[in-house]
């Protein structure tokens, strides 16, 4: 197989295939007497595996897995994959916790008295600096006393609770600001429900990608352990 044969299957350039070989993501190619690369079905299986690992674990981790395979370090391969599944499980558990909290927020009971930044920080178990960062990002819009001290009303506390939950779910501050602003404007949690639905879809998509990657990885490990025909055999 030529580099173009491997590249065509995935819509890649031949240079990308050579780069992947140089990075150790696929095994070194054999060479003809004139120096041209010659790939086999094992190389094709390696490339399919690497491409499948990317949506499941990310580009960097996919590369680490392939490098570990080619270093014959199966323990490292499986350990990295286990960490990925562990992270996905934590994300799913966090999502479920946020979903339950969102249901509780439907019947949100306002706090009786405004809170100071220190009181709100203790309620959420974060630092006042974190709350100031959320304010700078537009997530929180507390009022100010004549002395300049921040005052967090019941709605501010609700927004901070939502921000805290979404932050644990991995949402960037800019996305949280958008969600909280829309909830603040609409006076409800419908936007949060949409965000949670999108988050669950992304987790499920990643979980399916892990299944696909696992199938390709098993095929590749099997191909590597199967003796390949030599030129003399051919």
XYZ file of C-alpha atoms in Angstrom:
234
model
C 0.000 0.000 0.000
C 1.170 3.506 -0.831
C 0.828 6.532 1.489
C -1.990 7.790 -0.735
C -3.896 4.536 -0.182
C -3.910 5.078 3.593
C -4.651 8.782 3.268
C -7.605 8.359 0.907
C -9.654 6.283 3.351
C -9.717 9.095 5.908
C -9.607 12.151 3.650
C -6.056 12.937 4.762
C -3.066 14.199 2.848
C -0.122 11.911 2.229
C 1.968 14.340 4.260
C -0.329 13.782 7.238
C 0.287 10.043 6.987
C 4.032 10.639 6.927
C 3.709 12.979 9.915
C 1.769 10.334 11.861
C 4.499 7.824 11.096
C 7.161 10.270 12.250
C 5.224 10.868 15.499
C 4.981 7.133 16.146
C 1.203 6.959 15.693
C 1.636 4.281 13.020
C 4.570 1.858 12.711
C 7.555 2.715 10.521
C 6.954 1.873 6.870
C 9.059 -0.561 4.931
C 11.129 0.943 2.111
C 11.671 -0.103 -1.467
C 15.263 -0.155 -2.769
C 14.599 3.280 -4.245
C 13.410 4.612 -0.879
C 9.629 4.726 -1.383
C 7.441 3.919 1.613
C 5.447 0.701 1.526
C 2.580 0.233 3.987
C 0.653 -2.919 4.877
C -2.772 -3.712 6.271
C -1.206 -3.456 9.734
C -0.372 0.200 9.026
C -3.914 0.749 7.769
C -5.283 -0.786 10.992
C -3.001 1.474 13.047
C -4.252 4.567 11.251
C -7.888 3.531 11.662
C -7.234 3.031 15.370
C -5.578 6.410 15.817
C -8.361 8.211 13.922
C -11.004 6.414 16.019
C -9.252 7.259 19.290
C -9.297 11.016 18.661
C -13.044 11.691 19.245
C -12.999 9.260 22.165
C -9.986 10.534 24.095
C -8.656 13.616 22.317
C -5.749 14.011 19.898
C -2.980 14.129 22.501
C -4.188 11.090 24.442
C -4.787 9.167 21.208
C -1.149 9.775 20.313
C -0.010 8.617 23.750
C -1.976 5.392 23.368
C -0.476 4.655 19.946
C 3.051 5.416 21.179
C 2.513 3.058 24.115
C 1.331 0.325 21.760
C 4.410 0.667 19.615
C 6.595 0.623 22.725
C 4.926 -2.708 23.602
C 3.596 -1.222 26.843
C 0.104 -2.708 27.018
C -0.227 -1.750 30.697
C 0.186 1.931 29.794
C -2.336 1.566 26.967
C -4.994 0.056 29.191
C -4.258 2.430 32.064
C -4.759 5.451 29.804
C -8.021 4.033 28.484
C -9.201 3.277 32.028
C -8.523 6.897 32.994
C -10.637 8.055 30.065
C -13.549 5.880 31.109
C -13.139 7.046 34.703
C -13.326 10.695 33.592
C -16.411 9.996 31.499
C -18.075 8.365 34.510
C -17.233 11.373 36.707
C -18.645 13.717 34.058
C -21.838 11.687 33.848
C -22.218 11.645 37.628
C -21.702 15.409 37.711
C -24.287 15.869 34.976
C -26.798 13.822 36.930
C -26.086 15.890 40.032
C -26.580 19.130 38.091
C -29.815 17.788 36.591
C -31.143 16.982 40.047
C -30.097 20.412 41.276
C -31.834 22.051 38.305
C -35.050 20.330 39.325
C -34.611 21.733 42.812
C -34.066 25.202 41.379
C -37.514 25.036 39.795
C -38.897 25.552 43.296
C -36.114 27.902 44.322
C -36.674 29.420 47.741
C -35.140 32.897 47.960
C -32.686 33.610 50.722
C -34.166 35.781 53.426
C -31.371 38.313 53.539
C -28.778 39.551 51.030
C -25.391 37.890 51.310
C -21.929 39.382 51.368
C -19.220 38.024 49.095
C -17.678 36.159 52.019
C -20.996 34.588 53.033
C -21.739 33.490 49.472
C -18.224 32.097 49.055
C -18.647 30.000 52.191
C -22.054 28.778 50.982
C -20.517 27.492 47.732
C -17.176 26.493 49.251
C -15.260 28.695 46.812
C -12.989 31.673 47.324
C -14.123 35.313 47.066
C -11.630 35.629 44.202
C -13.638 33.009 42.289
C -16.828 35.034 42.737
C -15.046 38.175 41.556
C -13.871 36.264 38.468
C -17.454 35.197 37.792
C -18.515 38.817 38.118
C -15.864 39.899 35.609
C -17.156 37.208 33.225
C -20.679 38.632 33.489
C -22.087 35.666 35.386
C -22.865 37.617 38.536
C -24.142 41.203 38.709
C -24.315 42.047 42.406
C -25.432 45.453 43.618
C -23.070 47.701 45.548
C -23.523 49.366 48.903
C -22.476 53.021 49.272
C -19.285 51.681 50.822
C -18.565 49.708 47.644
C -19.168 46.283 49.176
C -20.983 43.754 46.993
C -24.495 42.677 47.941
C -25.847 39.377 46.596
C -29.647 39.095 46.459
C -31.685 35.891 46.250
C -31.439 35.955 42.438
C -27.680 36.468 42.641
C -27.388 33.447 44.937
C -29.410 31.396 42.447
C -27.121 32.495 39.606
C -24.060 31.627 41.678
C -25.480 28.176 42.462
C -26.056 27.542 38.750
C -22.587 28.788 37.856
C -21.036 26.538 40.472
C -22.854 23.485 39.133
C -22.081 24.204 35.483
C -18.445 24.945 36.282
C -18.158 21.507 37.869
C -19.554 20.141 34.638
C -16.663 21.624 32.665
C -18.481 24.523 31.051
C -16.284 27.563 30.260
C -17.106 30.857 31.951
C -18.258 32.429 28.675
C -20.827 29.667 28.127
C -21.975 29.832 31.758
C -22.439 33.599 31.441
C -24.693 33.075 28.428
C -26.781 30.427 30.177
C -27.119 32.418 33.397
C -27.944 35.634 31.510
C -30.712 33.901 29.575
C -32.087 32.345 32.753
C -31.911 35.738 34.444
C -33.709 37.411 31.540
C -36.356 34.714 31.148
C -36.745 34.194 34.869
C -36.646 30.407 34.475
C -34.456 27.371 33.998
C -35.508 26.293 30.493
C -32.140 27.399 29.119
C -30.375 25.348 31.744
C -32.433 22.325 30.740
C -31.342 22.794 27.116
C -27.708 23.084 28.195
C -27.989 19.874 30.223
C -29.561 18.083 27.248
C -26.661 19.194 25.040
C -24.158 18.119 27.695
C -25.745 14.663 27.938
C -25.675 14.321 24.150
C -21.952 15.149 24.101
C -21.218 12.594 26.820
C -23.192 9.904 25.008
C -21.415 10.730 21.751
C -18.067 10.383 23.491
C -19.143 7.097 25.058
C -20.094 5.704 21.651
C -16.767 6.918 20.264
C -14.987 4.975 23.017
C -16.814 1.819 21.954
C -15.828 2.354 18.329
C -12.228 3.062 19.308
C -12.104 -0.055 21.473
C -13.153 -2.226 18.529
C -10.467 -0.744 16.264
C -7.872 -0.994 19.030
C -8.606 -4.668 19.609
C -8.374 -5.334 15.864
C -5.032 -3.553 15.705
C -3.582 -5.372 18.709
C -4.660 -8.657 17.122
C -3.096 -7.678 13.778
C 0.189 -6.792 15.509
C 0.318 -10.195 17.188
C -0.400 -12.070 13.953
C 2.700 -13.008 11.920
C 2.769 -11.113 8.643
C 3.773 -12.764 5.340
C 7.303 -11.956 4.238
C 8.391 -11.108 0.727
C 9.821 -14.630 0.465
C 6.424 -16.081 1.437
C 4.757 -13.950 -1.218
